Every structure is written in C-alpha cells, then in structure tokens.
Short mmCIF file of C-alpha atoms in Angstrom, two decimals:
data_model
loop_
_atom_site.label_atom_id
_atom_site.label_comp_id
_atom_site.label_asym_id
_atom_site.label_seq_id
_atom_site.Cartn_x
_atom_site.Cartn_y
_atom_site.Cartn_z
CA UNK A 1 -11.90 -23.64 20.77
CA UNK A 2 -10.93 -20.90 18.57
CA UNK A 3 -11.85 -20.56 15.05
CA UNK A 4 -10.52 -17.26 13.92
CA UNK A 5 -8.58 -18.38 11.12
CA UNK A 6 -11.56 -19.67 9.58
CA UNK A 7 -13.15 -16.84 8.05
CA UNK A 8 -12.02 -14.13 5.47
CA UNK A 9 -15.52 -12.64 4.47
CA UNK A 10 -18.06 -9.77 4.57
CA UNK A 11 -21.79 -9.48 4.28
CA UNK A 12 -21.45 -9.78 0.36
CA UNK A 13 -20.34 -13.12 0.15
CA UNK A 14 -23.55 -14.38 1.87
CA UNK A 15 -25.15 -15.41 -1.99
CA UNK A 16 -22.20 -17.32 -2.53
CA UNK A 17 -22.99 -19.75 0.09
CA UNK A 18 -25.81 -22.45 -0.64
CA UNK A 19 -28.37 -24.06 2.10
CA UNK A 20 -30.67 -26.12 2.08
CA UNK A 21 -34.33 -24.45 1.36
CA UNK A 22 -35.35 -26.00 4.52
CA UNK A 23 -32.64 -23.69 6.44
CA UNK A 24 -34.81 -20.34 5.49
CA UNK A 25 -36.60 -21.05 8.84
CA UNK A 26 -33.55 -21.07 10.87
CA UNK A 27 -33.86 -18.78 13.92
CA UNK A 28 -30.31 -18.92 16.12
CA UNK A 29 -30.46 -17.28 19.17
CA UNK A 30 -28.33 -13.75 18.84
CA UNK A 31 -27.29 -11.41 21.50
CA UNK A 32 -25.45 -8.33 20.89
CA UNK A 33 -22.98 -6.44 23.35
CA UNK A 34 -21.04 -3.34 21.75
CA UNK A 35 -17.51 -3.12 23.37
CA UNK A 36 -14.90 -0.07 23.42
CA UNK A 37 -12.85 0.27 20.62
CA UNK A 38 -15.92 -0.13 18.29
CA UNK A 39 -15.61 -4.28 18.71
CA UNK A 40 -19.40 -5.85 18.50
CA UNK A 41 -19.39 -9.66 20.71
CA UNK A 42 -22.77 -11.73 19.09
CA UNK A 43 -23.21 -14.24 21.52
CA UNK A 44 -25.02 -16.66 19.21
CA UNK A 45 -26.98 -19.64 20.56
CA UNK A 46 -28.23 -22.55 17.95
CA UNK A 47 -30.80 -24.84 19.54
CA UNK A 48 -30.74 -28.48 19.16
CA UNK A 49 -33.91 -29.02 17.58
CA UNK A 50 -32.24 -26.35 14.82
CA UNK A 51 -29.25 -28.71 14.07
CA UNK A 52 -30.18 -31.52 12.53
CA UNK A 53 -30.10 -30.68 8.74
CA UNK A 54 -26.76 -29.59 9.36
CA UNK A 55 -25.63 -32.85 10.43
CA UNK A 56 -27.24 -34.62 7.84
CA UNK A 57 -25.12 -32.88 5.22
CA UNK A 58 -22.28 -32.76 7.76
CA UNK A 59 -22.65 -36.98 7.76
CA UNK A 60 -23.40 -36.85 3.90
CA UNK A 61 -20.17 -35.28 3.54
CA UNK A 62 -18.14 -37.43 5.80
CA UNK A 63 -19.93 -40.55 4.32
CA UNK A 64 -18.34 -38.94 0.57
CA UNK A 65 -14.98 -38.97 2.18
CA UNK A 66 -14.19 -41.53 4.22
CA UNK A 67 -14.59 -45.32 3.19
CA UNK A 68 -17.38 -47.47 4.90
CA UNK A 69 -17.21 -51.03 4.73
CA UNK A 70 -20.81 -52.16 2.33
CA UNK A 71 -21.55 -48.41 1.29
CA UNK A 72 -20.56 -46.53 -1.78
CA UNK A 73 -19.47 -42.64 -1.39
CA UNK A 74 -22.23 -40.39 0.00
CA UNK A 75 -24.51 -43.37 0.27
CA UNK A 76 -24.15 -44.14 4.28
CA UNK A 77 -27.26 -43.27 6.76
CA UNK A 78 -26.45 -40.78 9.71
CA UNK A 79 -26.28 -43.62 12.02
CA UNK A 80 -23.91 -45.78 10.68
CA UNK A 81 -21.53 -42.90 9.60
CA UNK A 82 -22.00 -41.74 13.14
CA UNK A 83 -20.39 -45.14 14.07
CA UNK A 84 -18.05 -45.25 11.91
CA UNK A 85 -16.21 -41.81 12.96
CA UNK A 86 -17.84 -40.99 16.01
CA UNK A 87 -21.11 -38.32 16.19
CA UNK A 88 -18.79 -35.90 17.75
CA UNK A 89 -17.11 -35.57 14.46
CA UNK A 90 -20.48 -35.01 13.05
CA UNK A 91 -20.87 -32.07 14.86
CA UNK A 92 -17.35 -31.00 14.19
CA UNK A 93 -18.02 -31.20 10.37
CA UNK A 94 -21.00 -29.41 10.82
CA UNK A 95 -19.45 -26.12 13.01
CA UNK A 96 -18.20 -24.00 9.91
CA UNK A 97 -20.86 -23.96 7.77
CA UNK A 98 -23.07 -23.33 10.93
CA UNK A 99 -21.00 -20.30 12.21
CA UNK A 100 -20.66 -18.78 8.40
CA UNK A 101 -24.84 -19.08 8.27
CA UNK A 102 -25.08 -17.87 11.65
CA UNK A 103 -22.01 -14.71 11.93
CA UNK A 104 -23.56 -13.63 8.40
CA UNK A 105 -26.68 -13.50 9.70
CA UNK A 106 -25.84 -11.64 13.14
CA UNK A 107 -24.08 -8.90 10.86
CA UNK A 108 -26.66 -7.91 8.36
CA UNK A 109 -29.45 -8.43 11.47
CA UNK A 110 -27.43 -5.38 13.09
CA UNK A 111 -26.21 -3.50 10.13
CA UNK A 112 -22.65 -4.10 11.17
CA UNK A 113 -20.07 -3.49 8.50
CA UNK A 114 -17.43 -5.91 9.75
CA UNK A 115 -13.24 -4.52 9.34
CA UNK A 116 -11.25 -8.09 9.16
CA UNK A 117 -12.12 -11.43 10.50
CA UNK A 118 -14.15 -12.40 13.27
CA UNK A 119 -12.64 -14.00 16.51
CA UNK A 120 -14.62 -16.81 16.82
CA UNK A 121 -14.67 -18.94 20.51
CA UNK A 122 -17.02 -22.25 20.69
CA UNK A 123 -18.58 -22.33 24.28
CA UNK A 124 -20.42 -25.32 23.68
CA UNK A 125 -20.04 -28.17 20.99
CA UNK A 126 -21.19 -31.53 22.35
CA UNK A 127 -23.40 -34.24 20.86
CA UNK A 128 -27.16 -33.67 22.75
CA UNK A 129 -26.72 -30.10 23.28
CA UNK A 130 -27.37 -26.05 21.94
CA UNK A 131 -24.46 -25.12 19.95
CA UNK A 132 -22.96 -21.90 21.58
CA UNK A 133 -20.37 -19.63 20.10
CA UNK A 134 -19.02 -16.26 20.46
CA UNK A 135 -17.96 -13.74 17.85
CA UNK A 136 -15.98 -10.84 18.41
CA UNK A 137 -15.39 -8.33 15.23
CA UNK A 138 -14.28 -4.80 14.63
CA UNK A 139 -17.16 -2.23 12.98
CA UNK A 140 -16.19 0.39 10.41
CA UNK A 141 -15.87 3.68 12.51
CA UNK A 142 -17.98 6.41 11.47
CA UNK A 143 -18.17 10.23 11.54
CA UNK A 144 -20.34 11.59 14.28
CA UNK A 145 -20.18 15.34 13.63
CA UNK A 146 -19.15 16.37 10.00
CA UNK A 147 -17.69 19.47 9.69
CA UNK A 148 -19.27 22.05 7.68
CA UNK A 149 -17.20 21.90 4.46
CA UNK A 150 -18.99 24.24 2.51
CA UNK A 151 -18.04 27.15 4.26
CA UNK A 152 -14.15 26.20 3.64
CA UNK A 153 -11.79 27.56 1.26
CA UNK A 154 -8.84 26.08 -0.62
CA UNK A 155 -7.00 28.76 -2.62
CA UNK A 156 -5.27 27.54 -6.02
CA UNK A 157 -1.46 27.89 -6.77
CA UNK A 158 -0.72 29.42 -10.26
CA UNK A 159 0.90 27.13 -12.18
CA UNK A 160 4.30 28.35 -13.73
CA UNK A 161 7.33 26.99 -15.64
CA UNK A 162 10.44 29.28 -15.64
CA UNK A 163 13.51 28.90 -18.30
CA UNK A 164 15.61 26.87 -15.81
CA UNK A 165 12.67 24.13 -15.22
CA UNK A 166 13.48 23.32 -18.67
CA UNK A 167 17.37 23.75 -18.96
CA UNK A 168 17.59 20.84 -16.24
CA UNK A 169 15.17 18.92 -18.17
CA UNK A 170 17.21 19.23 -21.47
CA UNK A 171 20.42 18.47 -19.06
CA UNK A 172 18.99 15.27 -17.78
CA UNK A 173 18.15 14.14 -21.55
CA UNK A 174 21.47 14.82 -22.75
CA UNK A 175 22.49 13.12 -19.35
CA UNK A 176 20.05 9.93 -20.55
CA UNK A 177 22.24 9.96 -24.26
CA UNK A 178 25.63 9.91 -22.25
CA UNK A 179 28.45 7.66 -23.23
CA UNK A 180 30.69 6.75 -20.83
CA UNK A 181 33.86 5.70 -22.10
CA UNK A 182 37.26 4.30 -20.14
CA UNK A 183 40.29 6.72 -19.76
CA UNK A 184 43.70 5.60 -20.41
CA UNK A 185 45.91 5.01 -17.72
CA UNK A 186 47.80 8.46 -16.21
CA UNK A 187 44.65 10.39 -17.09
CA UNK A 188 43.70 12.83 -14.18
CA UNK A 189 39.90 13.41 -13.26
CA UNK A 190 38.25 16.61 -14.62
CA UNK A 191 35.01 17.86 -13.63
CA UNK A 192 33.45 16.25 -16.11
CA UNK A 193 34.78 12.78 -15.85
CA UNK A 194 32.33 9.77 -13.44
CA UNK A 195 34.98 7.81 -10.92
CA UNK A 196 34.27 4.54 -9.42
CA UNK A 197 36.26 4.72 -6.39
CA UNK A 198 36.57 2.46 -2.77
CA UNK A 199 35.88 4.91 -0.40
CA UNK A 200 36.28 3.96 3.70
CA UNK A 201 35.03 6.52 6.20
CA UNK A 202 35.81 7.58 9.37
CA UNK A 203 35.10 9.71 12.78
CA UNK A 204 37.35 10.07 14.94
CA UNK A 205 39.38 7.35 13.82
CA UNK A 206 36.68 4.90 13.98
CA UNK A 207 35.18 3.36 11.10
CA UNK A 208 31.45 4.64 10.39
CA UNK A 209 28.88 2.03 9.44
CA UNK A 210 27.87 1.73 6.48
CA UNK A 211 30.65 4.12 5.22
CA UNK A 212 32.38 1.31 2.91
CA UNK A 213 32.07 1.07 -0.24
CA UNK A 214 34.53 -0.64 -2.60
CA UNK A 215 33.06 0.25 -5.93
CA UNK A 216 31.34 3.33 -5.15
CA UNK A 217 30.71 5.62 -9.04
CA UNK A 218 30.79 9.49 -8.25
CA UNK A 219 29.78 11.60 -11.08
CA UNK A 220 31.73 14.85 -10.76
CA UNK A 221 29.68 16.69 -12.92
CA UNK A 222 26.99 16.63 -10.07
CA UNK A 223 26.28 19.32 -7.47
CA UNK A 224 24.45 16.52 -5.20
CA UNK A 225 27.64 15.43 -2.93
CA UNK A 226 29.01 16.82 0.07
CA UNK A 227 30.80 19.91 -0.37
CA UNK A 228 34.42 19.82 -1.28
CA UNK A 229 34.31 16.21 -1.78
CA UNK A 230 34.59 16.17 -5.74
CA UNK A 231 37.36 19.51 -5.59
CA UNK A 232 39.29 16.69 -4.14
CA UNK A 233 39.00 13.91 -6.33
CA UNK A 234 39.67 16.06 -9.25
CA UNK A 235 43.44 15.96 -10.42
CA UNK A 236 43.79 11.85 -9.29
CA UNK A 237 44.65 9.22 -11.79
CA UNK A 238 43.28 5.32 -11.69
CA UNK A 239 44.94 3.81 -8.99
CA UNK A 240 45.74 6.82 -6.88
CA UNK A 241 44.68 6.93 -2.98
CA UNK A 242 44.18 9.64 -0.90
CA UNK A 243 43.07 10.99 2.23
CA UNK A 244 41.18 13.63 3.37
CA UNK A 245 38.99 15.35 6.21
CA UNK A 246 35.33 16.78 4.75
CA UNK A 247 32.94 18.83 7.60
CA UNK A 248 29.68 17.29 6.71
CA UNK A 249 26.71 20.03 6.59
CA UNK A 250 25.27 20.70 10.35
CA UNK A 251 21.48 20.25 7.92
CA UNK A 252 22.94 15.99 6.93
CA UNK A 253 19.87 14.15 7.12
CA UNK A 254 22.30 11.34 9.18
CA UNK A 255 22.57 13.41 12.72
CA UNK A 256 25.39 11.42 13.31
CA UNK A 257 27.50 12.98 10.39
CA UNK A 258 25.86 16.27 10.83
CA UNK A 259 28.70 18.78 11.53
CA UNK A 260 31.29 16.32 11.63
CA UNK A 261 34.68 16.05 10.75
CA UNK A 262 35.00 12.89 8.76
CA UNK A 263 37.97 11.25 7.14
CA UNK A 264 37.89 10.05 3.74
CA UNK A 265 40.29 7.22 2.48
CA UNK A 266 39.49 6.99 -1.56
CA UNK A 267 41.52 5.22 -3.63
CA UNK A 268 40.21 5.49 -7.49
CA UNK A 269 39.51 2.27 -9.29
CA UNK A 270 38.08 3.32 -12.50
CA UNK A 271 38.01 6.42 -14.53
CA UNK A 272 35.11 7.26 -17.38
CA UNK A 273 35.23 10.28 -19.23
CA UNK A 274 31.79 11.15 -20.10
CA UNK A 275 30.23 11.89 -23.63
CA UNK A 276 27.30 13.64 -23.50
CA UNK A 277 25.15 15.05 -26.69
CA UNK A 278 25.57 19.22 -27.15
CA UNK A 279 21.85 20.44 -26.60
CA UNK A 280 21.01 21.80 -29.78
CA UNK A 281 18.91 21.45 -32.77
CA UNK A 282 20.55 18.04 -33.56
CA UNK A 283 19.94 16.90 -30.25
CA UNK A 284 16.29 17.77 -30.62
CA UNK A 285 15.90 15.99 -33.63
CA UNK A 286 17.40 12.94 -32.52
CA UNK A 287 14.10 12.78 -29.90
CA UNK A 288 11.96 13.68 -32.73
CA UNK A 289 11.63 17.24 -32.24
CA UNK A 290 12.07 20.10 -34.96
CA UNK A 291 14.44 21.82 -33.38
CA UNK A 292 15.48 23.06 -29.98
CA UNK A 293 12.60 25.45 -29.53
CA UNK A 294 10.32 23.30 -30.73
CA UNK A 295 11.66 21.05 -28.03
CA UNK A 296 11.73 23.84 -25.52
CA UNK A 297 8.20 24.53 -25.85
CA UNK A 298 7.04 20.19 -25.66
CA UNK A 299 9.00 20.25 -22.16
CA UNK A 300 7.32 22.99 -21.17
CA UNK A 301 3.93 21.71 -22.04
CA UNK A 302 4.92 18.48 -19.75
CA UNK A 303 6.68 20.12 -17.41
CA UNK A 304 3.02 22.41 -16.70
CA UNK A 305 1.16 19.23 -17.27
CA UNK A 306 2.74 17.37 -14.24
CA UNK A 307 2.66 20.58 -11.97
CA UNK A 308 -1.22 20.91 -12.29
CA UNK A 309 -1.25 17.04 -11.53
CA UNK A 310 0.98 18.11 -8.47
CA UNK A 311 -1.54 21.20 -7.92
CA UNK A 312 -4.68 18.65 -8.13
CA UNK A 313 -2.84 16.25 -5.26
CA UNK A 314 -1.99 18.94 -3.06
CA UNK A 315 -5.31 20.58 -3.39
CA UNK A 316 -7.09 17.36 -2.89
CA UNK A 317 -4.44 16.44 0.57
CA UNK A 318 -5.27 19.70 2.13
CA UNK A 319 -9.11 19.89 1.28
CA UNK A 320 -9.68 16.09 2.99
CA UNK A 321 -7.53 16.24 5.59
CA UNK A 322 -8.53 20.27 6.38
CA UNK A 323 -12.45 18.82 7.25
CA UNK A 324 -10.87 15.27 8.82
CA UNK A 325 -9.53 17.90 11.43
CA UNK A 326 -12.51 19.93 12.09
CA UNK A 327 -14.53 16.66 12.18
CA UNK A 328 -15.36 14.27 15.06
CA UNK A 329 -15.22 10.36 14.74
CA UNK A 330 -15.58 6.92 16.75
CA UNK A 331 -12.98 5.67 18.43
CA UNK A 332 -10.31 4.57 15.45
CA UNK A 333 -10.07 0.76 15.94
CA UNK A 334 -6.32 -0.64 16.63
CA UNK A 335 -6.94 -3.12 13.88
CA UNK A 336 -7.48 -0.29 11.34
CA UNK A 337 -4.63 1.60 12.61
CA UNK A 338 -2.20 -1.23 12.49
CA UNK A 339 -3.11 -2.54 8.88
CA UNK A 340 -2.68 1.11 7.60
CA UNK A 341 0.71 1.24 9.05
CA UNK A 342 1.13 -2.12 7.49
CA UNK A 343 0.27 -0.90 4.33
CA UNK A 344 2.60 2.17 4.41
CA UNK A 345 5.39 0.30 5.48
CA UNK A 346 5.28 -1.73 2.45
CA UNK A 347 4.55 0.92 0.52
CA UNK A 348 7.81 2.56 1.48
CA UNK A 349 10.10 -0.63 1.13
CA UNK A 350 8.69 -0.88 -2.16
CA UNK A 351 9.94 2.85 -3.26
CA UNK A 352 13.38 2.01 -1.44
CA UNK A 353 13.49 -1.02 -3.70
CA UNK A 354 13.29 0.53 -6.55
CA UNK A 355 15.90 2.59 -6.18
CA UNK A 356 18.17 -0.18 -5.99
CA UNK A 357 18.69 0.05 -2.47
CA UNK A 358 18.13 -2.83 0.13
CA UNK A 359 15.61 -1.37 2.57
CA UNK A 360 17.57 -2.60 6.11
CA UNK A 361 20.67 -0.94 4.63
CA UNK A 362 18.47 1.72 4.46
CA UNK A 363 17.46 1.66 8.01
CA UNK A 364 20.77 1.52 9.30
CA UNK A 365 21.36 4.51 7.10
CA UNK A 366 18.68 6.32 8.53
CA UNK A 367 19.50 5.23 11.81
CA UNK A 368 15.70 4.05 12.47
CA UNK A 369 14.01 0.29 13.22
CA UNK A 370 10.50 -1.26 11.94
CA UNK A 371 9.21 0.09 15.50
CA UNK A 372 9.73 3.70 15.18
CA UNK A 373 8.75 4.20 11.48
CA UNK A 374 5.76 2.04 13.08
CA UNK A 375 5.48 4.86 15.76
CA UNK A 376 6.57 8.04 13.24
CA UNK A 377 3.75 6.33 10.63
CA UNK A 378 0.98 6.24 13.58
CA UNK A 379 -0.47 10.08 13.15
CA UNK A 380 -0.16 9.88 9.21
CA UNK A 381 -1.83 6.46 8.97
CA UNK A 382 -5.03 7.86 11.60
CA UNK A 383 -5.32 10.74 9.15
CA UNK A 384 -5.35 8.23 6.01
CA UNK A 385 -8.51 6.33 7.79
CA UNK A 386 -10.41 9.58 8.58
CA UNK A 387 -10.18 10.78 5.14
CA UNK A 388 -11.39 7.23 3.80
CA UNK A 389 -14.06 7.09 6.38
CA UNK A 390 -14.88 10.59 4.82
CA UNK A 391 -15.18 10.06 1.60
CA UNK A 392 -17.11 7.32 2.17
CA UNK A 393 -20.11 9.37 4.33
CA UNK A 394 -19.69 12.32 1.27
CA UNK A 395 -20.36 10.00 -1.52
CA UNK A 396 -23.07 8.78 0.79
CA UNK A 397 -24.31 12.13 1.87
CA UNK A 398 -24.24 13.21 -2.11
CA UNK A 399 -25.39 10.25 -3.73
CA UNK A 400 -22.48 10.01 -5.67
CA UNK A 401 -23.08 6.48 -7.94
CA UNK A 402 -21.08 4.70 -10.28
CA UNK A 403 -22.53 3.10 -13.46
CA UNK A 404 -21.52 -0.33 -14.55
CA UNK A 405 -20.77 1.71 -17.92
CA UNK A 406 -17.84 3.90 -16.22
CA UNK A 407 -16.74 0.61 -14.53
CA UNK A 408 -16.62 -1.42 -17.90
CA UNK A 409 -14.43 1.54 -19.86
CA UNK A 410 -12.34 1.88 -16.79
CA UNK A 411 -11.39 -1.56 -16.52
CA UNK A 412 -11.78 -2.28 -19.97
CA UNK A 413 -9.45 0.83 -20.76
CA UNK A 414 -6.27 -1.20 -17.54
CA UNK A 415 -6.70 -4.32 -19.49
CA UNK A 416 -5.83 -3.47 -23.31
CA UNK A 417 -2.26 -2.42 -21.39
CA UNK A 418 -2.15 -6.18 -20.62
CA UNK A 419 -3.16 -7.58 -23.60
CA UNK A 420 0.52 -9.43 -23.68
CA UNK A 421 -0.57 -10.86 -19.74
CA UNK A 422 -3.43 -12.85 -19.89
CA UNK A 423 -2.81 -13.14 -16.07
CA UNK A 424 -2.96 -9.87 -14.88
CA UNK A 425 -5.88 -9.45 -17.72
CA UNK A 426 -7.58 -12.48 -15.99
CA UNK A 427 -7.44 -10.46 -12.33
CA UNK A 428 -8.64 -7.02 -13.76
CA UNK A 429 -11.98 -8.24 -14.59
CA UNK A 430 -12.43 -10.58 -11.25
CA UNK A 431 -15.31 -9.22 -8.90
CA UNK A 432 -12.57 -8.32 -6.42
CA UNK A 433 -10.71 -5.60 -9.24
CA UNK A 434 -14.25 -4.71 -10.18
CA UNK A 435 -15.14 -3.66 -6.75
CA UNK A 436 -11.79 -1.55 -6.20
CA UNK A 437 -12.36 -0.08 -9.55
CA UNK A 438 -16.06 1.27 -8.02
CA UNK A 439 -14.37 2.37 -4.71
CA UNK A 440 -11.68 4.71 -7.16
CA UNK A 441 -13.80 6.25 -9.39
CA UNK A 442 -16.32 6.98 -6.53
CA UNK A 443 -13.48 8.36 -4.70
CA UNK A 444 -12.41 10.54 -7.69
CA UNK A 445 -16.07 11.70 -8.27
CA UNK A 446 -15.96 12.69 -4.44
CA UNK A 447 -12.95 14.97 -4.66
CA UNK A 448 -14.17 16.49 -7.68
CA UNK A 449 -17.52 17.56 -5.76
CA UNK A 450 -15.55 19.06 -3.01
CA UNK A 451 -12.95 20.58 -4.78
CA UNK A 452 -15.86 22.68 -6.84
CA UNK A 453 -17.42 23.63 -3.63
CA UNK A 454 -13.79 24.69 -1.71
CA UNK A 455 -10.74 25.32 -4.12
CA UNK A 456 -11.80 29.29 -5.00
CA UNK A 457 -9.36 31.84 -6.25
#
C-alpha cells in the first residue's frame, strides 16, 4: 500500500497537529538507512500494545460518521463500531494520523530537513499485529567544503550614461505618444509609415513553418527587421503584392533561415502613416517636465538608477555562483533538480506570454521541445540550488537574523499596494508569505555581507 499522496508537510507543522496527552509516551520503533542520492528510508515499527488510543479515536471518528442503528453520532463503543464496519477499517482510519505522528517524529529524531513528500509503503496493517511502514524522503543537500570567500574579489563596473542612452529613451516616448492614422487609398509607403501586410515565406519553393502571417504590422521606421526587407516595401500602395528574395543574416537566431535565400510574397493590407510628437520643450512639458533639458537630465537620473540595479544583479550572479564553483557539495538530489527546471520552465512561458506570444508557437520558432530546454535548463538549474544551499550555510555561518519588525514593514509595506484586493492582502499576511518574506530579506542581508567582503575596486 502506498501512501505518498498523503502528505505535504515539514517538521514545522508538527504543533499544528493535536494528540491525545496520553500519546507523549509513544515510543515507535525507528530504523534509519541513508541511501545514495541523499534519500533517508525510516523503517518505522509501531507495536500493538502502542495502538490502541489510536483506534479509539479512529472508532470515535467512524462512530461520528457513519449511522449506527440505537447510537447517536460519536456515541458508539469500539466494539460495536468495530461490527458495524469491520475492525480492519478501524485500523485503516487510524493509519494517517499514525504515520504523520510517527514520520514527524523520525525526522526531527535525525535532524533530517525533508525536500518534498515522503514515499510512504505499509508493510504490515492487519487487525492483531505491529503496524509496519516504510518512509523514503529526500534530505536538503549540504556544502561539505566551503570555499574560502574572503580571499575573492569582485571588481565593480563604473556606471555611465552617454547622450545616445537618452536620445533612444526620448525616441521611445515620442514613440509611446504616436498616432497612427489610415492613409488614403494610392498612397505609397515612406519610411516613416507602419504596414500591416500578409506575408508567406518560402525556401526553396517550399513553404517555411511558421512563415504565414496574414495580418502581420511592420513599422518601417525600425532598424529591427531583416536587412533590405523594409527598402522593399517602401514605394507600395494598399493592396499591392509583391515578391521578393531576402539572404537572411548567417548570425539568425533560426539556423534554419541563417544564410538563406528566402522568398517573400507580401501583399499590403493596410497603410498608417504615423504621427509622432517633435521632441522638444513642448514634448517635455506634456510629461510634466520643464523643458527638454530638464527632461534630459530626469532620464538620465533613471537611466543610471536602473544600471546600478543591473550592476548590483550582476555583481551579486558572479559573487554566488564564483564560490558555488570553488565549493564542494552532496550529491544534488534528482527531485531538487527536476522541480528547479520545473520552476524555470514556467518561469520562461510566463515571459513568452507576456509578450503576446503563445509559447508552443514559440517552440516551433525556436525549433526546440519541452525535453531539450529540460536538458539546456539542467546546468543552470544545478547552479540555482548550490547558490540557495549557499546562502543558506552563510546566513548560518554569520548569524544573519531577521526581526519580526523588518518582517512586519516588509509585508506591511506589499500589502498597502493591495489595499483594492482584499485577496491577495488576505495571502500576504498568511504564515506561508510570512515565511518567504524571512527567506528574502535573509537572502538580501546575505548578499550584502558578501558583497562588502568581495566587490573591491
């Protein structure tokens, strides 16, 4: 019998569970085998003489639910509930809270901090008899040598913000003010006109897949398409079709394009002419700026701010995953491994998304399946682990604590953004957000430690 499903738990939750007072003197019988891949087997053994209170309440409970001729709910002896429904049912009722008890026990007896759910196998469940039942679960790696991190060195990038940095910010707020509005028929395209056009494909006179589009908006003011492919939509008028032969780049992230002669058949559906705001003082006033230096000079404040955030991420990447390399860990558990890559899968579907494009159109674009981003993801997502693992023996090794004070004004601080969403308020101060809210700002105390003792000019 297999019970895996059953549990969802870690040493934590133990409080949350209520016994009897007269189950403080349980004693199960627990032996321990450690197994490769940092799995821990209890073999746990609960003798008979050990049982009974746990079938009284099991029967107590049955007796609640299940209707006995001349007894009212809850009210029905062991004996007669046992035949009414059988005693192995008894025992049945009495197996989870049993194994919880027991499995909680067997972890904090051997300091085991438990990754997932336990695989659970009864050996023995029979009226008369021991209760026996195995449990197989996955321990937390840990690091067995630590590199020396002190004697590391991170140098600093100097943060700078030249004129163009800000032109293309200015261009993509004009951009953000454009109107587009709807040429009259017999127009031709100019550079700075957008075309929505149906555009087929081709290589060697075979179609290309996912090449077909038949409402497909080109902005021609863009430098961001394939070479030559707006010279030749410029001059066309709505309605117009026309084919053509482009040599993709030999660097085209699709290899299968890469160098290629393709074929183009574009026939142009719509044409926009597009009304963008002159960048001057006007235009900086209508965001609430002075003028245009004065607007100048705010971008360039941002445009520094985010690069130092940039500088901070890259600093912090390189610093954990510099002594991740130089240290030595256990054996990286498959379970780990696999709920990392997991987690970055979704991670990247999500960013696809929302972009507004529909991920498995995206993996045919990129010519790849679930299994090899599973297989490109595998180093990346062992390094992710390490580093955690890491910063969890740091904060250790330094004593790095969190108050409940820095935990209230953190959460406290998420929540007025939600005062609108008494949901999502609800979840950010539940005991699991609360704990996740501990784990960040330890983290972020962590990197701040190491990035004192190893980013030096």
């Amino acid at each position: 019998m297999s019970l895996g499903a059953l549990f969802s738990f870690d040493t934590k939750t133990q409080e949350s569970y209520t016994f009897r007072h007269y189950y403080l003197l349980f004693m199960p019988q627990i032996a321990v085998e450690h197994l490769p891949k940092n799995i821990v087997k209890f073999t746990i053994t609960i003798p008979l003489t050990e049982l009974a209170p746990f079938l009284e309440d099991a029967a107590m409970h049955i007796s609640q639910e299940t209707s006995i001729p001349g007894f009212r709910p809850g009210k029905a002896n062991y004996e007669i509930v046992k035949q009414r429904v059988g005693e192995m049912k008894i025992y049945e009722e009495a197996l989870e809270p049993l194994v919880r008890k027991t499995y909680i026990e067997a972890l904090m007896g051997e300091k085991i901090e438990a990754v997932g759910s336990p695989k659970i196998d009864v050996v023995k469940l029979a009226p008369g008899n021991d209760l026996i039942y195995t449990a197989e679960v996955t321990r937390m790696p840990s690091v067995t040598q630590m590199a020396d991190y002190k004697t590391f060195t991170i140098a600093p990038k100097d943060i700078q913000v030249v004129d163009k940095e800000i032109d293309l910010t200015l261009k993509d707020l004009s951009r953000m003010q454009t109107k587009e509005v709807r040429a009259q028929k017999d127009v031709k395209t100019t550079v700075k006109d957008k075309v929505v056009v149906s555009m087929n494909m081709k290589k060697d006179g075979v179609a290309i897949e996912g090449g077909q589009s038949p409402n497909h908006a080109i902005y021609l003011p863009e430098d961001y398409y394939i070479p030559g492919l707006k010279d030749q939509l410029i001059g066309m008028t709505e309605g117009e079709q026309k084919t053509f032969t482009l040599k993709f780049p030999e660097d085209h992230i699709q290899k299968i394009l890469a160098g290629s002669e393709i074929e183009f058949e574009v026939t142009i559906n719509e044409l926009y002419h597009l009304d963008s705001p002159e960048i001057d003082d006007a235009f900086a006033q209508s965001i609430g700026q002075k003028d245009l230096i004065g607007l100048r000079e705010v971008l360039k404040h941002n445009i520094a701010h985010e690069k130092e955030h940039e500088e901070e991420r890259r600093q912090e990447k390189e610093m954990l995953e510099m002594i991740a390399k130089k240290s030595d860990f256990e054996e990286i558990p498959d379970l780990l491994v696999n709920e990392e890559i997991n987690k970055m899968l979704y991670e990247l579907q999500k960013s696809v998304e929302r972009q507004g494009v529909n991920f498995e159109d995206y993996l045919k674009n990129i010519k790849r399946t679930i299994a090899d981003l599973k297989l490109d993801f595998t180093p990346q997502a062992l390094m992710r682990i390490k580093v955690a693992i890491l910063l969890r023996k740091i904060a250790k090794d330094l004593e790095i604590t969190v108050k409940p004070e820095e935990l209230d004004q953190e959460i406290d601080g998420s929540a007025q953004m939600y005062e609108d969403n008494p949901e999502i308020k609800k979840h950010l101060y539940s005991p699991e957000y609360r704990d996740y809210t501990e784990y960040m700002i330890r983290n972020r105390k962590t990197i701040q430690k190491l990035r004192e003792v190893m980013v030096k000019a």
